[in-house]
Amino acid sequence: MSFPRLRSTWFSVLGVVLISLVNVTPAYAQWTVKGRVVDSTDRQPMTSAQVVLVREGDSLRVGAVTRKDGSFVMEDVAAGRWSAKVTFIGYRSLTRSVTITNADVDLGTIVLAAGANLTDEVTVTGKAVSAIQKGDTVEYNAAAFKVNKAASAEDLVQKMPGVTMQDGRVQAQGEQVQQVLVDGRQFFGNDPNVALRNLPAEMIESIQVYDQASDQNQFSRAADANARKTLNIVTKKSMRNGAFGRAFAGYGGEDSRYKAGATMNVFDSTRRYTILAQSNNVNEQNFAIEDIVGAFGGGGGRGGMMRRMAMMAPGGGGGGRPMFRGGGGGMSDFFVDQRNGITTTHAGGINYSDMWGESINVTASNFFNYSDNVADQSLFRQYTVPTQFGNVYDERSDVSSSNINNRFTARLDIRLDSTQSLLWSPRFTLQQNDGVNDVLGLSRSDADVLGSTRTTQTTDYAGMTFGNDLLYRLRFAKPGRTLAVNANISYTANDGTNDLFSSTTSTVTSIVDTLEQRSTLDQGVWTINPSVTLTEPFDTLSSLAVQASTNIQTTLSDRLTNRASETDVYNILDTAQSNTLRSTYAVHQVSPTYRYGDRDFGFELGVTGQMAELDNEQQFPFTSTVRRTFWNVLPNANLRYQISKDANLRLFYRARTSAPSADQLQDAVTTSNPLQLTAGDPNLRQDLTHTLFTRYSANDVASGTTFFALLRGEFTYDYIANSVTIAERDTAIADGIILPQGGQLTRPVNLDGYVSLRAFATYGFPVEFLSSNLNLFGSVTWTRTPGLVNGLENIATTPSANAGFALASNISEGVDFTISTNYTFSSVSNSVLSERNIDYINGSSRLRLSWEFIPKLTIVSDLVHTLTSGYSEGYDQSIILWNAALAWRFLADDRGELRLSANDILQRNTAISRSVSESSVDDTRATVLQRWAVLMFTYDLRVF
């Protein structure tokens, strides 16, 4: 495998910069203040304690938050007399005088004692403080949110202002949470669901919400436009030494429904083990699936093609973003909450974290899951663009599939000495997916059927991915001067087969076309991404960072389709559906960034000079080469303003490019659904996106109110959209491939003019007379999506408005209720056919109650009203779902519980969804698990 080489001049420039920076002598008298904060009772380190230095005379402030080991470091502190104040919620604050002359200062071990006096940052008496603002971090006090004894971390965070669940994914401050840490450490990799659904609420001291930059940007203190929305669970000190967990088993019903599982945590200060296991046939999974092979359609895929397996409705893309946006999956592209159909799940995993000596911080986890799914699904597609032939596509499918997934992640942070460290992050994932999908599809013009197809697909796919990320970090003697060298290497491989039998009938011509074929896929993707970042301070407030990086991605994709001969042997090569492609996309860039900032205000201005080379070599069925070079100047900027200790404002701007995937570049036609064909385009260009983002947050400790707002806009040039052809008559599109009248062929195409705008706000405050917290939220989005339909450009505009509230009780563990509602009002308008504009509503309201009406006996009721209006005929619904349970706690310390649960008592459960593209609106219905009941025993283990 050969890769494009960096320009030799880059190395010359980089060498000059390195030599000049290393030989600059210190010019400023700035010093380092460090120390360690521990609890007075057990001498355990205190994570997230706040340390603030206040200089006498001018009240200049320098602050830090303690790390997982209780340590803190404040660099670039000027000489003089300072006052150091250490605070932590629920502990007495401590103040020391510090004098800095001509040397670094080590404050040693600082001991905080628990006490009734709150810190000066939290001054409300008579009630627990709900939240405080620490710079960019919002920290929620778990004690301020009352939940029942059996509550999970997920139940707890949903009571916190600005935190919601959408489609099984937790969102905070209007953005999807991408990782959940426990005491600042990874917990089962980047899967948020494992921590939230398996850890009990009773172990949580506080929840911190912030945007975590990459390890390299954290080290160089650079803002990160791609920072991950993060929840950090800070555990109670009383539960950091001991063993605790839960085991449960339940069975019931005529359909033999069951659920069983266990969670065991063994914590010994910094050494921690967590073991998880679960098995059930009631559609419950407390984890996310990493989808490598595209089995669940998570990566956009190419709808109906052989890589799109049995668990999603086939027959073309559709979705809010075009089907050609990207390939299948990634290391953090988890598929979450598959509830359609009936699913049996078996899963287990182990998480380990520890400090090896005083210099190595290690976390590692392995998680395995197996699932079987059976589902009946229907799809109704209404084209919103002008076509005289085939304005509706209707589909029914019977689906069965099995999926095996195993993922391993680790992280070793090695401190080489006081100035150097090494971070190694390996990861490895395996996936196996098998499926059978029987489909009946109809292409109609109003009530007239133009064509029909019956297909049976049998798929067998496997995928593997591994990656290594190595980061070396060095701090020079001069404060603020740093060097970071990063190298990332990853490889992803997919292979498998798809056996297809189809029978397609044209009602107009009465011609019946049968097809029997086998398609094989063998695809491998190598990615190499080295980078070097140098930071040089000008003074205590400003610095210059220069980064040079290369990202080389090489894909080899081999897709072959053979038709069956008269002897039922797959030996007739179909060249129109076969393709061998080698694609290399290399991006070389240099990014200087100027930074200025003090404690309350800062900004960054940067620019990236980028050269990208796209090299596509088609080797079969004919040879062709497409080579393109793109030159770009990509600016970026951000601003940080700490308006007050309780309010924070951030602004980001960034320009970026992205390349088409290998699937998008392969022009082989995919016929897994003869009425919904897809193909790629080897002449695609990279797209260019400008993103503007602003975020404001404020927390008033005295009143207990929280407010958060964000604005986001994206503007894309050369957007990879869909070009849809709807056949007005039977049309030959390739050798031996006929697109029937009313059938659809979709290809990717570059178009300008994609726009996405979003505004979101949430406001939370206590309702004293109800002993509850009320959270109000709302959002407005506006999307402009270009596309081509039969050669005409259509602009699909989709504005929507969302509003809702959540009233969560804060009375006691015995009375726990939540009343919530969340509705979205949307419309779809099209530039070429305004009479097919669509308005629709979807949303739900919920009343959840857990009431210990007599000691040890609790009744649980969960009522959900779901509404869809303005959908296609037969897809509108207004239903009430009711789940209920009766639980009795017994044994010593209430460690045992016997619970009788009934789900979907009214037997009304269904799954209806809508997705919108630039040419159609898709309504989908899937069977789901309806009424079932189990009697379950749970035992809580506590050893402290």
GROMACS .gro file of N, CA and C in nm, residues 817-942:
model
  378
  817PHE      N    1  -4.243   1.143   4.137
  817PHE     CA    2  -4.325   1.153   4.017
  817PHE      C    3  -4.261   1.248   3.917
  818THR      N    4  -4.295   1.225   3.791
  818THR     CA    5  -4.252   1.313   3.682
  818THR      C    6  -4.369   1.331   3.586
  819ILE      N    7  -4.399   1.456   3.557
  819ILE     CA    8  -4.500   1.489   3.456
  819ILE      C    9  -4.428   1.565   3.345
  820SER      N   10  -4.439   1.514   3.223
  820SER     CA   11  -4.365   1.577   3.113
  820SER      C   12  -4.445   1.574   2.985
  821THR      N   13  -4.410   1.664   2.896
  821THR     CA   14  -4.469   1.665   2.763
  821THR      C   15  -4.366   1.719   2.665
  822ASN      N   16  -4.372   1.672   2.541
  822ASN     CA   17  -4.273   1.710   2.440
  822ASN      C   18  -4.337   1.694   2.303
  823TYR      N   19  -4.362   1.805   2.233
  823TYR     CA   20  -4.428   1.800   2.104
  823TYR      C   21  -4.348   1.878   2.000
  824THR      N   22  -4.353   1.827   1.877
  824THR     CA   23  -4.283   1.890   1.765
  824THR      C   24  -4.381   1.916   1.652
  825PHE      N   25  -4.378   2.038   1.600
  825PHE     CA   26  -4.462   2.080   1.489
  825PHE      C   27  -4.370   2.102   1.368
  826SER      N   28  -4.395   2.029   1.259
  826SER     CA   29  -4.304   2.032   1.145
  826SER      C   30  -4.382   2.054   1.016
  827SER      N   31  -4.310   2.098   0.915
  827SER     CA   32  -4.368   2.110   0.781
  827SER      C   33  -4.260   2.080   0.678
  828VAL      N   34  -4.304   2.041   0.561
  828VAL     CA   35  -4.215   2.013   0.449
  828VAL      C   36  -4.267   2.090   0.328
  829SER      N   37  -4.184   2.175   0.271
  829SER     CA   38  -4.223   2.249   0.151
  829SER      C   39  -4.120   2.223   0.042
  830ASN      N   40  -4.167   2.221  -0.082
  830ASN     CA   41  -4.082   2.189  -0.196
  830ASN      C   42  -4.092   2.299  -0.300
  831SER      N   43  -3.979   2.333  -0.359
  831SER     CA   44  -3.975   2.446  -0.452
  831SER      C   45  -4.044   2.416  -0.584
  832VAL      N   46  -4.050   2.289  -0.624
  832VAL     CA   47  -4.104   2.259  -0.757
  832VAL      C   48  -4.249   2.212  -0.754
  833LEU      N   49  -4.302   2.183  -0.637
  833LEU     CA   50  -4.440   2.134  -0.631
  833LEU      C   51  -4.499   2.173  -0.496
  834SER      N   52  -4.540   2.299  -0.485
  834SER     CA   53  -4.585   2.350  -0.356
  834SER      C   54  -4.715   2.285  -0.310
  835GLU      N   55  -4.796   2.230  -0.402
  835GLU     CA   56  -4.923   2.170  -0.359
  835GLU      C   57  -4.901   2.040  -0.281
  836ARG      N   58  -4.780   1.989  -0.281
  836ARG     CA   59  -4.753   1.868  -0.202
  836ARG      C   60  -4.681   1.901  -0.071
  837ASN      N   61  -4.691   2.023  -0.027
  837ASN     CA   62  -4.635   2.058   0.103
  837ASN      C   63  -4.712   1.986   0.213
  838ILE      N   64  -4.642   1.954   0.322
  838ILE     CA   65  -4.698   1.871   0.429
  838ILE      C   66  -4.673   1.936   0.563
  839ASP      N   67  -4.775   1.936   0.649
  839ASP     CA   68  -4.762   1.978   0.788
  839ASP      C   69  -4.798   1.860   0.877
  840TYR      N   70  -4.723   1.841   0.985
  840TYR     CA   71  -4.753   1.729   1.073
  840TYR      C   72  -4.705   1.757   1.215
  841ILE      N   73  -4.758   1.679   1.309
  841ILE     CA   74  -4.728   1.693   1.452
  841ILE      C   75  -4.695   1.555   1.507
  842ASN      N   76  -4.596   1.550   1.595
  842ASN     CA   77  -4.573   1.428   1.673
  842ASN      C   78  -4.524   1.467   1.811
  843GLY      N   79  -4.555   1.383   1.907
  843GLY     CA   80  -4.510   1.412   2.043
  843GLY      C   81  -4.572   1.317   2.143
  844SER      N   82  -4.541   1.340   2.268
  844SER     CA   83  -4.591   1.253   2.374
  844SER      C   84  -4.599   1.329   2.505
  845SER      N   85  -4.686   1.281   2.593
  845SER     CA   86  -4.698   1.330   2.730
  845SER      C   87  -4.687   1.211   2.823
  846ARG      N   88  -4.632   1.236   2.943
  846ARG     CA   89  -4.603   1.124   3.032
  846ARG      C   90  -4.632   1.161   3.177
  847LEU      N   91  -4.687   1.066   3.250
  847LEU     CA   92  -4.705   1.077   3.394
  847LEU      C   93  -4.647   0.950   3.456
  848ARG      N   94  -4.540   0.968   3.533
  848ARG     CA   95  -4.475   0.854   3.598
  848ARG      C   96  -4.478   0.876   3.748
  849LEU      N   97  -4.523   0.773   3.821
  849LEU     CA   98  -4.538   0.783   3.966
  849LEU      C   99  -4.481   0.659   4.034
  850SER      N  100  -4.398   0.682   4.135
  850SER     CA  101  -4.352   0.576   4.225
  850SER      C  102  -4.389   0.621   4.367
  851TRP      N  103  -4.477   0.544   4.432
  851TRP     CA  104  -4.533   0.587   4.561
  851TRP      C  105  -4.527   0.472   4.662
  852GLU      N  106  -4.451   0.494   4.767
  852GLU     CA  107  -4.446   0.398   4.877
  852GLU      C  108  -4.563   0.431   4.971
  853PHE      N  109  -4.680   0.376   4.938
  853PHE     CA  110  -4.802   0.417   5.006
  853PHE      C  111  -4.814   0.358   5.146
  854ILE      N  112  -4.748   0.245   5.171
  854ILE     CA  113  -4.729   0.196   5.307
  854ILE      C  114  -4.584   0.150   5.315
  855PRO      N  115  -4.524   0.147   5.435
  855PRO     CA  116  -4.383   0.111   5.445
  855PRO      C  117  -4.351  -0.019   5.372
  856LYS      N  118  -4.249  -0.014   5.289
  856LYS     CA  119  -4.192  -0.127   5.215
  856LYS      C  120  -4.277  -0.171   5.095
  857LEU      N  121  -4.393  -0.110   5.074
  857LEU     CA  122  -4.479  -0.148   4.962
  857LEU      C  123  -4.495  -0.027   4.870
  858THR      N  124  -4.454  -0.044   4.744
  858THR     CA  125  -4.451   0.067   4.648
  858THR      C  126  -4.532   0.031   4.525
  859ILE      N  127  -4.611   0.127   4.480
  859ILE     CA  128  -4.683   0.112   4.354
  859ILE      C  129  -4.619   0.204   4.251
  860VAL      N  130  -4.603   0.152   4.130
  860VAL     CA  131  -4.543   0.228   4.020
  860VAL      C  132  -4.640   0.231   3.903
  861SER      N  133  -4.662   0.349   3.849
  861SER     CA  134  -4.750   0.364   3.733
  861SER      C  135  -4.683   0.456   3.632
  862ASP      N  136  -4.689   0.418   3.505
  862ASP     CA  137  -4.627   0.496   3.398
  862ASP      C  138  -4.726   0.506   3.283
  863LEU      N  139  -4.784   0.625   3.265
  863LEU     CA  140  -4.880   0.651   3.158
  863LEU      C  141  -4.815   0.739   3.052
  864VAL      N  142  -4.825   0.697   2.925
  864VAL     CA  143  -4.768   0.774   2.814
  864VAL      C  144  -4.873   0.789   2.706
  865HIS      N  145  -4.899   0.913   2.667
  865HIS     CA  146  -4.987   0.940   2.554
  865HIS      C  147  -4.900   0.981   2.435
  866THR      N  148  -4.917   0.910   2.323
  866THR     CA  149  -4.839   0.935   2.203
  866THR      C  150  -4.931   0.981   2.091
  867LEU      N  151  -4.890   1.087   2.021
  867LEU     CA  152  -4.973   1.145   1.915
  867LEU      C  153  -4.890   1.163   1.789
  868THR      N  154  -4.946   1.120   1.675
  868THR     CA  155  -4.895   1.157   1.543
  868THR      C  156  -5.013   1.205   1.461
  869SER      N  157  -4.999   1.321   1.397
  869SER     CA  158  -5.108   1.379   1.320
  869SER      C  159  -5.050   1.443   1.194
  870GLY      N  160  -5.121   1.423   1.082
  870GLY     CA  161  -5.073   1.475   0.955
  870GLY      C  162  -4.989   1.374   0.880
  871TYR      N  163  -4.983   1.250   0.928
  871TYR     CA  164  -4.910   1.144   0.861
  871TYR      C  165  -4.997   1.085   0.749
  872SER      N  166  -4.945   0.985   0.682
  872SER     CA  167  -5.019   0.918   0.576
  872SER      C  168  -5.138   0.843   0.634
  873GLU      N  169  -5.231   0.806   0.547
  873GLU     CA  170  -5.350   0.735   0.593
  873GLU      C  171  -5.312   0.605   0.663
  874GLY      N  172  -5.366   0.587   0.783
  874GLY     CA  173  -5.335   0.468   0.860
  874GLY      C  174  -5.216   0.483   0.952
  875TYR      N  175  -5.145   0.596   0.944
  875TYR     CA  176  -5.027   0.617   1.027
  875TYR      C  177  -5.050   0.721   1.137
  876ASP      N  178  -5.162   0.793   1.131
  876ASP     CA  179  -5.196   0.881   1.243
  876ASP      C  180  -5.237   0.797   1.363
  877GLN      N  181  -5.200   0.842   1.481
  877GLN     CA  182  -5.235   0.767   1.600
  877GLN      C  183  -5.248   0.860   1.720
  878SER      N  184  -5.331   0.819   1.814
  878SER     CA  185  -5.343   0.883   1.944
  878SER      C  186  -5.369   0.771   2.043
  879ILE      N  187  -5.264   0.725   2.109
  879ILE     CA  188  -5.275   0.606   2.193
  879ILE      C  189  -5.221   0.634   2.332
  880ILE      N  190  -5.266   0.553   2.426
  880ILE     CA  191  -5.219   0.560   2.564
  880ILE      C  192  -5.152   0.428   2.599
  881LEU      N  193  -5.029   0.436   2.644
  881LEU     CA  194  -4.955   0.320   2.693
  881LEU      C  195  -4.953   0.325   2.845
  882TRP      N  196  -4.975   0.210   2.906
  882TRP     CA  197  -4.979   0.205   3.052
  882TRP      C  198  -4.896   0.087   3.101
  883ASN      N  199  -4.794   0.118   3.178
  883ASN     CA  200  -4.715   0.018   3.248
  883ASN      C  201  -4.734   0.039   3.398
  884ALA      N  202  -4.738  -0.070   3.473
  884ALA     CA  203  -4.758  -0.058   3.617
  884ALA      C  204  -4.684  -0.171   3.688
  885ALA      N  205  -4.655  -0.148   3.816
  885ALA     CA  206  -4.584  -0.249   3.896
  885ALA      C  207  -4.620  -0.231   4.042
  886LEU      N  208  -4.610  -0.342   4.116
  886LEU     CA  209  -4.626  -0.342   4.261
  886LEU      C  210  -4.502  -0.409   4.319
  887ALA      N  211  -4.432  -0.336   4.408
  887ALA     CA  212  -4.303  -0.385   4.461
  887ALA      C  213  -4.308  -0.390   4.613
  888TRP      N  214  -4.252  -0.498   4.666
  888TRP     CA  215  -4.243  -0.516   4.812
  888TRP      C  216  -4.097  -0.538   4.848
  889ARG      N  217  -4.043  -0.451   4.935
  889ARG     CA  218  -3.906  -0.463   4.980
  889ARG      C  219  -3.903  -0.533   5.115
  890PHE      N  220  -3.806  -0.626   5.129
  890PHE     CA  221  -3.797  -0.705   5.251
  890PHE      C  222  -3.652  -0.744   5.274
  891LEU      N  223  -3.626  -0.831   5.369
  891LEU     CA  224  -3.494  -0.872   5.414
  891LEU      C  225  -3.427  -0.756   5.487
  892ALA      N  226  -3.309  -0.784   5.543
  892ALA     CA  227  -3.236  -0.684   5.621
  892ALA      C  228  -3.198  -0.565   5.532
  893ASP      N  229  -3.218  -0.446   5.584
  893ASP     CA  230  -3.187  -0.321   5.512
  893ASP      C  231  -3.260  -0.311   5.379
  894ASP      N  232  -3.374  -0.378   5.367
  894ASP     CA  233  -3.454  -0.374   5.244
  894ASP      C  234  -3.375  -0.418   5.122
  895ARG      N  235  -3.289  -0.516   5.140
  895ARG     CA  236  -3.205  -0.558   5.028
  895ARG      C  237  -3.279  -0.645   4.927
  896GLY      N  238  -3.388  -0.704   4.966
  896GLY     CA  239  -3.465  -0.786   4.873
  896GLY      C  240  -3.589  -0.714   4.825
  897GLU      N  241  -3.625  -0.740   4.700
  897GLU     CA  242  -3.747  -0.681   4.645
  897GLU      C  243  -3.817  -0.783   4.556
  898LEU      N  244  -3.947  -0.795   4.575
  898LEU     CA  245  -4.031  -0.877   4.489
  898LEU      C  246  -4.123  -0.782   4.412
  899ARG      N  247  -4.117  -0.788   4.280
  899ARG     CA  248  -4.189  -0.690   4.198
  899ARG      C  249  -4.271  -0.762   4.091
  900LEU      N  250  -4.399  -0.728   4.085
  900LEU     CA  251  -4.487  -0.775   3.978
  900LEU      C  252  -4.507  -0.660   3.881
  901SER      N  253  -4.462  -0.680   3.756
  901SER     CA  254  -4.468  -0.574   3.656
  901SER      C  255  -4.557  -0.616   3.540
  902ALA      N  256  -4.638  -0.522   3.493
  902ALA     CA  257  -4.720  -0.543   3.374
  902ALA      C  258  -4.693  -0.430   3.276
  903ASN      N  259  -4.662  -0.464   3.153
  903ASN     CA  260  -4.627  -0.365   3.052
  903ASN      C  261  -4.731  -0.365   2.939
  904ASP      N  262  -4.761  -0.247   2.891
  904ASP     CA  263  -4.861  -0.227   2.786
  904ASP      C  264  -4.992  -0.296   2.824
  905ILE      N  265  -5.043  -0.256   2.939
  905ILE     CA  266  -5.164  -0.319   2.992
  905ILE      C  267  -5.280  -0.304   2.895
  906LEU      N  268  -5.291  -0.192   2.827
  906LEU     CA  269  -5.401  -0.166   2.734
  906LEU      C  270  -5.376  -0.226   2.596
  907GLN      N  271  -5.259  -0.286   2.575
  907GLN     CA  272  -5.220  -0.350   2.450
  907GLN      C  273  -5.237  -0.253   2.331
  908ARG      N  274  -5.171  -0.137   2.344
  908ARG     CA  275  -5.181  -0.035   2.240
  908ARG      C  276  -5.044   0.001   2.181
  909ASN      N  277  -4.939  -0.064   2.224
  909ASN     CA  278  -4.805  -0.024   2.184
  909ASN      C  279  -4.785  -0.042   2.034
  910THR      N  280  -4.722   0.055   1.973
  910THR     CA  281  -4.687   0.050   1.831
  910THR      C  282  -4.567   0.139   1.808
  911ALA      N  283  -4.507   0.127   1.691
  911ALA     CA  284  -4.389   0.209   1.658
  911ALA      C  285  -4.410   0.272   1.522
  912ILE      N  286  -4.433   0.403   1.521
  912ILE     CA  287  -4.453   0.479   1.397
  912ILE      C  288  -4.353   0.593   1.394
  913SER      N  289  -4.288   0.612   1.280
  913SER     CA  290  -4.190   0.719   1.267
  913SER      C  291  -4.201   0.781   1.129
  914ARG      N  292  -4.148   0.903   1.116
  914ARG     CA  293  -4.147   0.973   0.988
  914ARG      C  294  -4.008   1.026   0.961
  915SER      N  295  -3.964   1.016   0.837
  915SER     CA  296  -3.838   1.076   0.795
  915SER      C  297  -3.860   1.149   0.664
  916VAL      N  298  -3.781   1.253   0.643
  916VAL     CA  299  -3.802   1.343   0.530
  916VAL      C  300  -3.673   1.357   0.451
  917SER      N  301  -3.682   1.347   0.319
  917SER     CA  302  -3.567   1.374   0.232
  917SER      C  303  -3.606   1.484   0.135
  918GLU      N  304  -3.515   1.515   0.041
  918GLU     CA  305  -3.542   1.622  -0.053
  918GLU      C  306  -3.642   1.582  -0.160
  919SER      N  307  -3.683   1.455  -0.165
  919SER     CA  308  -3.775   1.412  -0.270
  919SER      C  309  -3.894   1.334  -0.218
  920SER      N  310  -3.896   1.298  -0.090
  920SER     CA  311  -4.005   1.214  -0.042
  920SER      C  312  -4.022   1.228   0.108
  921VAL      N  313  -4.137   1.178   0.154
  921VAL     CA  314  -4.166   1.167   0.297
  921VAL      C  315  -4.198   1.021   0.324
  922ASP      N  316  -4.128   0.961   0.419
  922ASP     CA  317  -4.143   0.820   0.452
  922ASP      C  318  -4.212   0.804   0.587
  923ASP      N  319  -4.319   0.726   0.590
  923ASP     CA  320  -4.383   0.686   0.715
  923ASP      C  321  -4.358   0.537   0.734
  924THR      N  322  -4.314   0.501   0.854
  924THR     CA  323  -4.275   0.363   0.882
  924THR      C  324  -4.349   0.314   1.006
  925ARG      N  325  -4.398   0.191   0.999
  925ARG     CA  326  -4.459   0.126   1.114
  925ARG      C  327  -4.391  -0.009   1.134
  926ALA      N  328  -4.367  -0.045   1.260
  926ALA     CA  329  -4.304  -0.173   1.291
  926ALA      C  330  -4.376  -0.237   1.408
  927THR      N  331  -4.384  -0.369   1.406
  927THR     CA  332  -4.440  -0.439   1.521
  927THR      C  333  -4.348  -0.424   1.641
  928VAL      N  334  -4.406  -0.421   1.757
  928VAL     CA  335  -4.331  -0.408   1.881
  928VAL      C  336  -4.388  -0.507   1.981
  929LEU      N  337  -4.315  -0.525   2.089
  929LEU     CA  338  -4.360  -0.613   2.195
  929LEU      C  339  -4.479  -0.549   2.267
  930GLN      N  340  -4.591  -0.621   2.269
  930GLN     CA  341  -4.708  -0.569   2.338
  930GLN      C  342  -4.724  -0.636   2.475
  931ARG      N  343  -4.843  -0.642   2.527
  931ARG     CA  344  -4.867  -0.672   2.668
  931ARG      C  345  -4.790  -0.795   2.717
  932TRP      N  346  -4.719  -0.774   2.828
  932TRP     CA  347  -4.647  -0.882   2.894
  932TRP      C  348  -4.631  -0.849   3.041
  933ALA      N  349  -4.606  -0.952   3.122
  933ALA     CA  350  -4.592  -0.934   3.266
  933ALA      C  351  -4.488  -1.032   3.320
  934VAL      N  352  -4.416  -0.990   3.424
  934VAL     CA  353  -4.319  -1.077   3.490
  934VAL      C  354  -4.325  -1.053   3.640
  935LEU      N  355  -4.293  -1.158   3.714
  935LEU     CA  356  -4.272  -1.148   3.858
  935LEU      C  357  -4.122  -1.160   3.880
  936MET      N  358  -4.061  -1.058   3.941
  936MET     CA  359  -3.915  -1.051   3.946
  936MET      C  360  -3.867  -1.032   4.090
  937PHE      N  361  -3.758  -1.103   4.121
  937PHE     CA  362  -3.692  -1.088   4.251
  937PHE      C  363  -3.558  -1.018   4.230
  938THR      N  364  -3.530  -0.918   4.314
  938THR     CA  365  -3.406  -0.842   4.307
  938THR      C  366  -3.339  -0.842   4.444
  939TYR      N  367  -3.207  -0.861   4.442
  939TYR     CA  368  -3.131  -0.856   4.567
  939TYR      C  369  -3.018  -0.755   4.553
  940ASP      N  370  -3.009  -0.663   4.647
  940ASP     CA  371  -2.903  -0.562   4.650
  940ASP      C  372  -2.791  -0.606   4.743
  941LEU      N  373  -2.668  -0.599   4.692
  941LEU     CA  374  -2.551  -0.635   4.772
  941LEU      C  375  -2.480  -0.509   4.816
  942ARG      N  376  -2.448  -0.500   4.944
  942ARG     CA  377  -2.374  -0.386   5.000
  942ARG      C  378  -2.272  -0.437   5.100
   0.00000   0.00000   0.00000
